[in-house]
XYZ file of C-alpha atoms in Angstrom:
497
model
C 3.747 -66.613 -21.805
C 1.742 -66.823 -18.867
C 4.345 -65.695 -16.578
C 4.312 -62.008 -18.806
C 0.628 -62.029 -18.834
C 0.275 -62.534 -14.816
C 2.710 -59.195 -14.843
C 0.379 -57.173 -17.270
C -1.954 -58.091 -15.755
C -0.804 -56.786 -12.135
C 0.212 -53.936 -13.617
C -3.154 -53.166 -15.592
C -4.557 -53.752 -11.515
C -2.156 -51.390 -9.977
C -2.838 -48.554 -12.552
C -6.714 -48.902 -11.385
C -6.091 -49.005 -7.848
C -4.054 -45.732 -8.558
C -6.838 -44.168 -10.200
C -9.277 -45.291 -8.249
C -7.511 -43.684 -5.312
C -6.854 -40.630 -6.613
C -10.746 -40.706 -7.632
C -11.503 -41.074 -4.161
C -9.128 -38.107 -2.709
C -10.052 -35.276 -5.130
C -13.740 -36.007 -4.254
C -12.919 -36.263 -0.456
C -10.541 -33.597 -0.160
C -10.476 -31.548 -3.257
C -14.364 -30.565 -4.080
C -13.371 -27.030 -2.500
C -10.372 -26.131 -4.346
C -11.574 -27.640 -7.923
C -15.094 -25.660 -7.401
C -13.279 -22.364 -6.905
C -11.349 -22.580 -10.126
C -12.687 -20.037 -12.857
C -12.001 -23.035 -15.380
C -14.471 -24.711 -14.044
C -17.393 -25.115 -16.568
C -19.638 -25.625 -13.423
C -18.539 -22.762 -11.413
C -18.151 -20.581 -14.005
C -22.146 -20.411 -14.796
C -22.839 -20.690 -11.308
C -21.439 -17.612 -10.169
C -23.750 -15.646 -12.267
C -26.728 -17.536 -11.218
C -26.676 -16.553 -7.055
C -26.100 -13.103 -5.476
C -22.383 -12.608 -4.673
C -21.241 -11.086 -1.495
C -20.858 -7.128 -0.958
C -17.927 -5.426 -0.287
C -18.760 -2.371 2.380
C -16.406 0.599 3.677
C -15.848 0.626 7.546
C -18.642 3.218 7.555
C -20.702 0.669 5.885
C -20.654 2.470 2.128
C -21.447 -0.778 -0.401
C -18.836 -0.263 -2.628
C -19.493 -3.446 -4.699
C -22.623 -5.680 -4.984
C -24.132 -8.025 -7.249
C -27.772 -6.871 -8.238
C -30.109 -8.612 -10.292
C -30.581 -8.598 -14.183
C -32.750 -10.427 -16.762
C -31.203 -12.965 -18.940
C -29.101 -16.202 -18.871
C -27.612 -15.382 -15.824
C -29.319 -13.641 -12.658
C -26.593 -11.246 -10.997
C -24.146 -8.972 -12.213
C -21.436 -7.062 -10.216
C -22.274 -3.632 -9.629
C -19.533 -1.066 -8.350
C -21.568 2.388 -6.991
C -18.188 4.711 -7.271
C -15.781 2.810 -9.435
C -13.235 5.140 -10.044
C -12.314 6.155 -6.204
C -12.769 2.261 -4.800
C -11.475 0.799 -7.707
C -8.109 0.235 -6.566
C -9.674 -1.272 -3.557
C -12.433 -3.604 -5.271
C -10.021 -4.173 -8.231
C -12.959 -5.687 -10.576
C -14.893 -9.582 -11.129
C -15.254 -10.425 -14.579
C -15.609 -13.395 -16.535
C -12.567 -14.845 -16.286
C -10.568 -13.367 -14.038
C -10.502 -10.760 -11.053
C -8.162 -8.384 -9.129
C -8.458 -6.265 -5.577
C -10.322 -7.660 -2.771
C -12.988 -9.081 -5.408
C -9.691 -11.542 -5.964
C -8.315 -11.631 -2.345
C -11.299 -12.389 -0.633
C -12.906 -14.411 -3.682
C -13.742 -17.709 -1.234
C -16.020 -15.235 1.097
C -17.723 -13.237 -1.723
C -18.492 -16.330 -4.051
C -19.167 -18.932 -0.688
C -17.018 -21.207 -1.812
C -15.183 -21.146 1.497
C -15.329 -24.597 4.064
C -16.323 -21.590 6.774
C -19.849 -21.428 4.656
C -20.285 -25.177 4.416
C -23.130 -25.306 6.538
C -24.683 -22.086 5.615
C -24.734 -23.247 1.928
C -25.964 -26.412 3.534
C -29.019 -25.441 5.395
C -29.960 -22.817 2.659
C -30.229 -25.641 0.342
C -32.059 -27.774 2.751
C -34.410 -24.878 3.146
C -34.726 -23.720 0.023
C -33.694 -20.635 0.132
C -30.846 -19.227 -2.599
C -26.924 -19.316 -2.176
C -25.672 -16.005 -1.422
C -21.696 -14.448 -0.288
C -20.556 -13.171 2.434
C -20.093 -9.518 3.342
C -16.629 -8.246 2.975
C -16.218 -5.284 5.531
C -12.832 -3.014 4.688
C -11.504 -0.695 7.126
C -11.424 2.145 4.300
C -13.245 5.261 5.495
C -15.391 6.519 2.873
C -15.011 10.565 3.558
C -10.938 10.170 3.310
C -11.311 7.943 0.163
C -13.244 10.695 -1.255
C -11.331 12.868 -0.314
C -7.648 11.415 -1.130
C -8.919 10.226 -4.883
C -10.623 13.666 -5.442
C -7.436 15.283 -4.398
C -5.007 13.109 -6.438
C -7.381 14.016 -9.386
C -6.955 17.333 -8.978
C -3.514 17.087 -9.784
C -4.249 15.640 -13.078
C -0.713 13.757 -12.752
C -0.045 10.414 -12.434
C -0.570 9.641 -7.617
C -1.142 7.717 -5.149
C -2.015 8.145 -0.947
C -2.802 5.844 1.638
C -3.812 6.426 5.001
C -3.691 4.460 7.965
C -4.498 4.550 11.748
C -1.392 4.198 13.429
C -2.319 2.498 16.323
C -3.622 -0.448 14.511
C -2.418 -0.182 11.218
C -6.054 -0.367 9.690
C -5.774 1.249 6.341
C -8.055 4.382 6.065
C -7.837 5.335 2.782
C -5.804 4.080 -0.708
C -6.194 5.700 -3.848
C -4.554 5.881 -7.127
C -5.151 7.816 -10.312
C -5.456 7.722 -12.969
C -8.254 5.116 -12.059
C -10.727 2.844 -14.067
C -14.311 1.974 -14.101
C -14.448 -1.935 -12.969
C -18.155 -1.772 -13.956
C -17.170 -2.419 -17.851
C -15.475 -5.602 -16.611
C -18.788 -7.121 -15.204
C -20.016 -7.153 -18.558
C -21.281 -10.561 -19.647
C -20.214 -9.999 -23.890
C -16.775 -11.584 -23.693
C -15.734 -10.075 -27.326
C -16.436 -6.420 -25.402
C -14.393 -7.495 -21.961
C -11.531 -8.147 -24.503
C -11.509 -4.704 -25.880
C -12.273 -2.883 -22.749
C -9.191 -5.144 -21.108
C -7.085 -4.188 -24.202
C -7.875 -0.576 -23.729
C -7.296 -0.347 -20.043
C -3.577 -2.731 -20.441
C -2.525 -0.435 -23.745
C -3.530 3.101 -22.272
C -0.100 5.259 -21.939
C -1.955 6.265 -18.497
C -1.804 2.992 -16.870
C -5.218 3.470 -15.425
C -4.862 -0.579 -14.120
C -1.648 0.588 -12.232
C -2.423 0.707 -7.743
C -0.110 3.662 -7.677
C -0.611 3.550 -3.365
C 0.983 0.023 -3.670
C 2.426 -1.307 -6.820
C 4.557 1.961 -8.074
C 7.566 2.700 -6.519
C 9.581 6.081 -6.529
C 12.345 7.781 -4.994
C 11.657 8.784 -1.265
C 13.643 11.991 -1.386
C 14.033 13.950 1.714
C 11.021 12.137 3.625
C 13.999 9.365 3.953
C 15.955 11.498 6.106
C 13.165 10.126 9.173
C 15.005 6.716 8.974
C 18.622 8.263 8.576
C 17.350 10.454 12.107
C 16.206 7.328 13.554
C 19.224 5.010 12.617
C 21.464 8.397 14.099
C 19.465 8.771 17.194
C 19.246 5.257 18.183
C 23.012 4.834 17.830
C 22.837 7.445 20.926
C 25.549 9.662 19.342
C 22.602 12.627 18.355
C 19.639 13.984 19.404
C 17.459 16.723 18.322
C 19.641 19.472 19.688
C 22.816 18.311 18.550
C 25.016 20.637 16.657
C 26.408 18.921 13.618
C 28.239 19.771 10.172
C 26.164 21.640 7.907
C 28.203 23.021 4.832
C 26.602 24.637 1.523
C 28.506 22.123 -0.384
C 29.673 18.539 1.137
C 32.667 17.470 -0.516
C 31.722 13.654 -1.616
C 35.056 11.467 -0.881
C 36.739 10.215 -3.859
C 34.932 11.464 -6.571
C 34.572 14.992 -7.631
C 30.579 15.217 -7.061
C 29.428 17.650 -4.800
C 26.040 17.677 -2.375
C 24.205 20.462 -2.585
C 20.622 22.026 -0.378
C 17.826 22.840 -2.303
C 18.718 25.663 -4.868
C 22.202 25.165 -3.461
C 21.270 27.329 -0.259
C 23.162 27.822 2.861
C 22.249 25.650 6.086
C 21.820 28.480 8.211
C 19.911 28.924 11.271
C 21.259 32.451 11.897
C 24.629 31.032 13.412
C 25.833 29.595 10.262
C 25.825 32.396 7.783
C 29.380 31.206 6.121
C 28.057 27.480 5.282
C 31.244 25.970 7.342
C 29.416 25.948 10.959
C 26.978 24.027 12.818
C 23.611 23.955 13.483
C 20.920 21.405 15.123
C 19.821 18.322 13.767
C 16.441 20.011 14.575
C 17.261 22.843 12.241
C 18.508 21.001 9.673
C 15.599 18.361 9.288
C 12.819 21.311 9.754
C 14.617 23.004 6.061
C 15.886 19.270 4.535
C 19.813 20.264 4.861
C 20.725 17.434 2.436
C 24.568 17.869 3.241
C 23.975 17.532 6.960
C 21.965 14.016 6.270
C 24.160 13.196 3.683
C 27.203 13.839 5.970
C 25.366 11.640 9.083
C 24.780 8.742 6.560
C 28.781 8.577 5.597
C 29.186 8.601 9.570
C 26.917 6.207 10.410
C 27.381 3.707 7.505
C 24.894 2.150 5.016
C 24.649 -1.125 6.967
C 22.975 0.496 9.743
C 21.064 2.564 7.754
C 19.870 -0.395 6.164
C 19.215 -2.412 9.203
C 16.834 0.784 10.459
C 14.867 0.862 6.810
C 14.547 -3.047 7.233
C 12.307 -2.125 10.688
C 10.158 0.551 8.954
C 9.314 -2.423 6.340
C 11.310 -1.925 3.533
C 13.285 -4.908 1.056
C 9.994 -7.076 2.451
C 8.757 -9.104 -0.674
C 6.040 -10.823 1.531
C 3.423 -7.782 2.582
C 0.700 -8.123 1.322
C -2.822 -6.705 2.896
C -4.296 -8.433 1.687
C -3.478 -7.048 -1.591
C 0.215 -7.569 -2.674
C 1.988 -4.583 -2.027
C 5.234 -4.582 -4.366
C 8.602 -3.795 -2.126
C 9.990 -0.652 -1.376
C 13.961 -1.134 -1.348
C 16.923 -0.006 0.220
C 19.589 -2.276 -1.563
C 23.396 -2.861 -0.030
C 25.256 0.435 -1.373
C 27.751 -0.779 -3.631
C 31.216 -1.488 -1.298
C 29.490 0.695 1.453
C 30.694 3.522 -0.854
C 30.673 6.354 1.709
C 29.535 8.883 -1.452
C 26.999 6.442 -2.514
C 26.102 5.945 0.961
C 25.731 10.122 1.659
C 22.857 10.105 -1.348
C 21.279 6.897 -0.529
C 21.037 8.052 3.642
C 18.894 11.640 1.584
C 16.809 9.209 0.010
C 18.073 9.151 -3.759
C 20.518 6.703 -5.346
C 18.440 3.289 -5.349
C 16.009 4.136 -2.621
C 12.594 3.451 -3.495
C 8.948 3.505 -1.848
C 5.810 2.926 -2.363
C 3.148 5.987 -0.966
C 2.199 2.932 1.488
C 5.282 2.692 2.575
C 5.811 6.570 3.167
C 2.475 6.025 5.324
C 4.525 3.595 7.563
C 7.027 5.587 8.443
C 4.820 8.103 10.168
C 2.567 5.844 11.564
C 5.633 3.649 13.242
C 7.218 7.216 14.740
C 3.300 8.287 15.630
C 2.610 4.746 17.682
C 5.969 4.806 19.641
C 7.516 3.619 17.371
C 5.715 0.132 16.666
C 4.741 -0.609 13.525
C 1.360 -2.269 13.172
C 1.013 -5.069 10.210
C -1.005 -2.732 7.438
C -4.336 -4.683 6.798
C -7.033 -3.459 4.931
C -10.153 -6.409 5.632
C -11.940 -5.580 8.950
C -14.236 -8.244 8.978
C -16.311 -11.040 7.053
C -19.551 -12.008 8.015
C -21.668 -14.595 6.916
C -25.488 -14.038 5.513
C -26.855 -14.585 8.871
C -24.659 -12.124 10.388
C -22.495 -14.552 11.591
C -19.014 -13.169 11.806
C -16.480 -15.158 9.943
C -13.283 -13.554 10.316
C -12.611 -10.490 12.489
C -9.244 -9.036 12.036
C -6.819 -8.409 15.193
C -4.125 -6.053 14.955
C -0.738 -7.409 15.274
C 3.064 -5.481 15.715
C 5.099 -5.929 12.653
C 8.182 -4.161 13.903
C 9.206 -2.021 17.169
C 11.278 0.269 14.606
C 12.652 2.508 17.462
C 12.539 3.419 20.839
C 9.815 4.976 22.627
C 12.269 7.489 23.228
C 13.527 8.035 19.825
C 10.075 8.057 18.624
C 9.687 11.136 20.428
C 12.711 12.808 19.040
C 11.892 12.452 15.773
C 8.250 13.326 16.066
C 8.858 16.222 17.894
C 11.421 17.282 14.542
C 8.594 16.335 12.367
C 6.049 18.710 13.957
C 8.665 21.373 13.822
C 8.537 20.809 9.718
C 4.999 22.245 9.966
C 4.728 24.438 13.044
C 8.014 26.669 12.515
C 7.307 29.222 10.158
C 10.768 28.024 8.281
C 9.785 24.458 8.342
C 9.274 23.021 4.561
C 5.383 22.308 5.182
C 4.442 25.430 6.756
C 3.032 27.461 4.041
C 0.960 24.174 2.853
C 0.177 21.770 6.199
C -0.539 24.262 8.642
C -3.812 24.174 10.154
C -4.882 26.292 13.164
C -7.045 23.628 14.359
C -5.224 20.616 13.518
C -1.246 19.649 14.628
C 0.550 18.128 11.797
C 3.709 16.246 12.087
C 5.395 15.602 8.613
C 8.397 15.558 6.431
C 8.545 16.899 3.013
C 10.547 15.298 0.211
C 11.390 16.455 -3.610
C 12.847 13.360 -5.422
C 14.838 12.864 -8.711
C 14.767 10.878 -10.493
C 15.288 9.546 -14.369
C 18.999 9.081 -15.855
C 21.276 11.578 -14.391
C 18.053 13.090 -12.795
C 16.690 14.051 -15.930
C 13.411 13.141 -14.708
C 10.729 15.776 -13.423
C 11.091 15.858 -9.415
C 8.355 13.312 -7.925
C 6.411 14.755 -4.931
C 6.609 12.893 -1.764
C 4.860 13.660 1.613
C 4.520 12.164 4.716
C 2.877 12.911 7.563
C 0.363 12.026 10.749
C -1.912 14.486 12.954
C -2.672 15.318 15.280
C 0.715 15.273 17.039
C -0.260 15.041 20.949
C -3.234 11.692 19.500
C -2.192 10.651 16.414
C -5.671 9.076 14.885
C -4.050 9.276 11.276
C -0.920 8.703 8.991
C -0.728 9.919 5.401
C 2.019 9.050 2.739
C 1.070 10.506 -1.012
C 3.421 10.728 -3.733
C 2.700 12.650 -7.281
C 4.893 11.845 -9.803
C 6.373 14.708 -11.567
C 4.907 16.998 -9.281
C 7.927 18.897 -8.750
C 8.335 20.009 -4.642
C 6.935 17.457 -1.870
C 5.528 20.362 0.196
C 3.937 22.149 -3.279
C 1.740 19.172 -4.780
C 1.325 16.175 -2.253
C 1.291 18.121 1.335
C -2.357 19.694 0.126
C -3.554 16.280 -0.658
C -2.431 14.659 2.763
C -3.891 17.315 4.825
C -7.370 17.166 3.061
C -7.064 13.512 3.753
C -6.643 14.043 7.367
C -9.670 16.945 7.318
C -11.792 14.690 5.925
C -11.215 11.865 8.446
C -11.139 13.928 11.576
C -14.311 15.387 10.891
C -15.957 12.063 9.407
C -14.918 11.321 13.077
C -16.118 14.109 15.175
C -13.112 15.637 15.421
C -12.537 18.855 13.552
């Protein structure tokens, strides 16, 4: 008998040492991580009770505060223009929180180790807890702009812009859009039914279009098939190549066709059996020349070349999670499967970030910056926190091919042929871009999704657009407008008309 109580009782002693110890870690090591959970009854009537952190534009527009009301609690969020930054904000409510509110949560609500010491001394002093200030590299005249522009539309959009040369996003808008100040509401039986409206609304007003929706990429794909052709050293912009009316798909009876089944003729080809330049050919979208270089140059290289402009990447995020634009393996590297996939249909799909990155890689010599969207965080002091610095995410191309293909995407606009003339020329601004008109739906029953893509000017590129409008029929027709009054707006917010 004593022999088993002498073992309960070392066991009854272990068990306490056990929780004794784990006692001891959460409050050494865990006070941080248990104080920024929303469960927390603590927190959660804290964070009402001192002023969270602002988030500001790069031109130092507040775009969400927290200002102070009468009642049980002393702050509420406030968001100034909450249908054009709400995509960027995303919204802080009382249990839960989305866009930079929910990236950057430890700055805003100080619950970050960086702040220890402020917190500290404020308390020592006296003086009341307060965030830090988010600062976002969004320009405020082309978010204006962009949302205003995919409004316009009325149809279902998104556009980002980014600076090439760093890969600071400029602008990134979706519509339809929602108002995050009915989230900051404090009546919990109202946040349900303003949540339940937003999540059950046919419009999908919650939806980032510029990151989260994904769509064909049409003929603006035909700027990686270029790059994967040029690279392989075989063409260049002045090459002659194939360009039938019809390409005859191998083993199956399917045909490719041009837009409105039209010739590819540059005045030498008038019986759609000749040859023209790749030049030619990308300034009117040829889809059967593309189509015919992706069944030459395979869909493993074609894949390898959308891997470098960012695509099947599950991991970007910026700090918002950016759902991944995809080109998957074509099925036995079916050389018919491959001639869609290399025009940017079959299973191609992008997101208008994504469309953003593949002019800004050909506009920076072909490096691709990381996308990032948080410039910097600085404390209440004005101590700065975090400052961001720029990093290479992929050298898609050569300098060389870079070139090439920028010098065929400024034909697109310049020529008077080119698919963007009529809509992205600008006397005083040089546009390089590629147009796209994507299917989409079962047996492309869909209406055509708009895609454009795009950076200016073309000798300094300070700017790269991608928008794409779903159901808004021809790339050049709904989304080119919207890119260029993007890149209006941000060359003049920056001196340069």
């Amino acid at each position: 008998m004593n022999h088993a109580l002498r073992r309960i009782s070392l066991l009854l002693l272990a068990l306490f040492l056990l929780l004794l110890a784990n006692v001891n870690y959460v409050q050494a090591f865990q006070p941080g991580f248990l104080a920024a959970q929303r469960g927390n009854a603590r927190t959660f009537s804290q964070q009402f009770q001192f002023q969270r952190g602002s988030i500001v534009t790069a031109d130092n527009r507040t775009i969400a505060l927290s200002r102070h009301v009468k009642g049980i609690y002393s702050y509420q969020r406030y968001y100034p223009q909450p249908a054009v930054y709400a995509p960027v904000t995303g919204y802080d409510s009382l249990y839960s929180a989305t866009g930079i509110e929910q990236a950057e949560d430890k700055f805003l609500s100080a619950s970050d180790p960086k702040l220890a010491v402020h917190n500290l001394i404020d308390l020592i002093s006296g003086k009341p807890k307060k965030g830090a200030t988010v600062q976002l590299t969004i320009n405020s005249a082309a978010q204006t702009a962009a949302y205003d522009a995919l409004r316009a539309t009325g149809l279902p959009s998104g556009a980002v812009a980014i600076d090439p040369s760093t890969g600071a996003i400029l602008a990134l808008a979706s519509y339809p859009s929602f108002n995050p100040n009915l989230y900051a509401t404090f009546d919990g039986t109202q946040l349900q039914k303003i949540d339940n409206h937003y999540r059950n609304s046919p419009r999908q007003p919650l939806l980032n279009r510029a990151i989260n929706q994904t769509s064909p990429p049409g003929s603006t794909f035909k700027i990686v098939t270029s790059s994967t052709a040029f690279t392989a050293g075989n063409y260049n912009p002045d090459t002659r190549v194939y360009a039938p009316t019809n390409l005859k798909l191998p083993n199956t009876r399917n045909q490719l066709i041009n837009y409105d089944n039209s010739p590819c003729n540059d005045g030498s080809n008038p019986t759609g059996n000749g040859q023209v330049p790749v030049i030619y050919a990308f300034t009117v979208s040829c889809n059967t020349v593309f189509g015919n270089l992706g069944m030459h140059l395979g869909s493993d290289a074609l894949k390898q070349q959308a891997d470098k402009f960012g695509m099947n990447s599950p991991s970007l995020r910026i700090p918002l999670q950016v759902s991944q634009s995809n080109y998957p393996p074509v099925p036995h590297h079916d050389p018919a499967l491959t001639a869609y996939s290399a025009i940017g249909q079959l299973s191609d799909t992008v997101t208008p970030l994504q469309e953003a990155m593949f002019a800004a890689a050909i506009a920076n010599n072909g490096i691709l910056m990381t996308p990032y969207m948080v410039q910097k965080v600085t404390a209440p002091d004005l101590t700065p926190l975090v400052t961001a610095q720029p990093t290479a995410l992929a050298q898609t191309v050569s300098p060389a091919v870079a070139a090439q293909v920028s010098r065929m995407m400024a034909s697109v606009v310049a020529q008077p042929y080119g698919t963007a003339h009529n809509t992205a020329f600008l006397p005083n601004i040089s546009i390089a871009a590629k147009t796209g008109t994507a299917q989409n739906g079962v047996n492309n029953t869909g209406l055509d999704d708009a895609v454009f893509t795009c950076f200016a000017p073309v000798t300094n590129p300070q700017i790269a657009v991608g928008v794409i409008v779903k159901g808004g029929g021809l790339g050049a027709d709904a989304s080119a407008p919207i890119a260029v009054k993007i890149i209006q707006a941000y060359l003049a917010s920056q001196g340069k008309r």
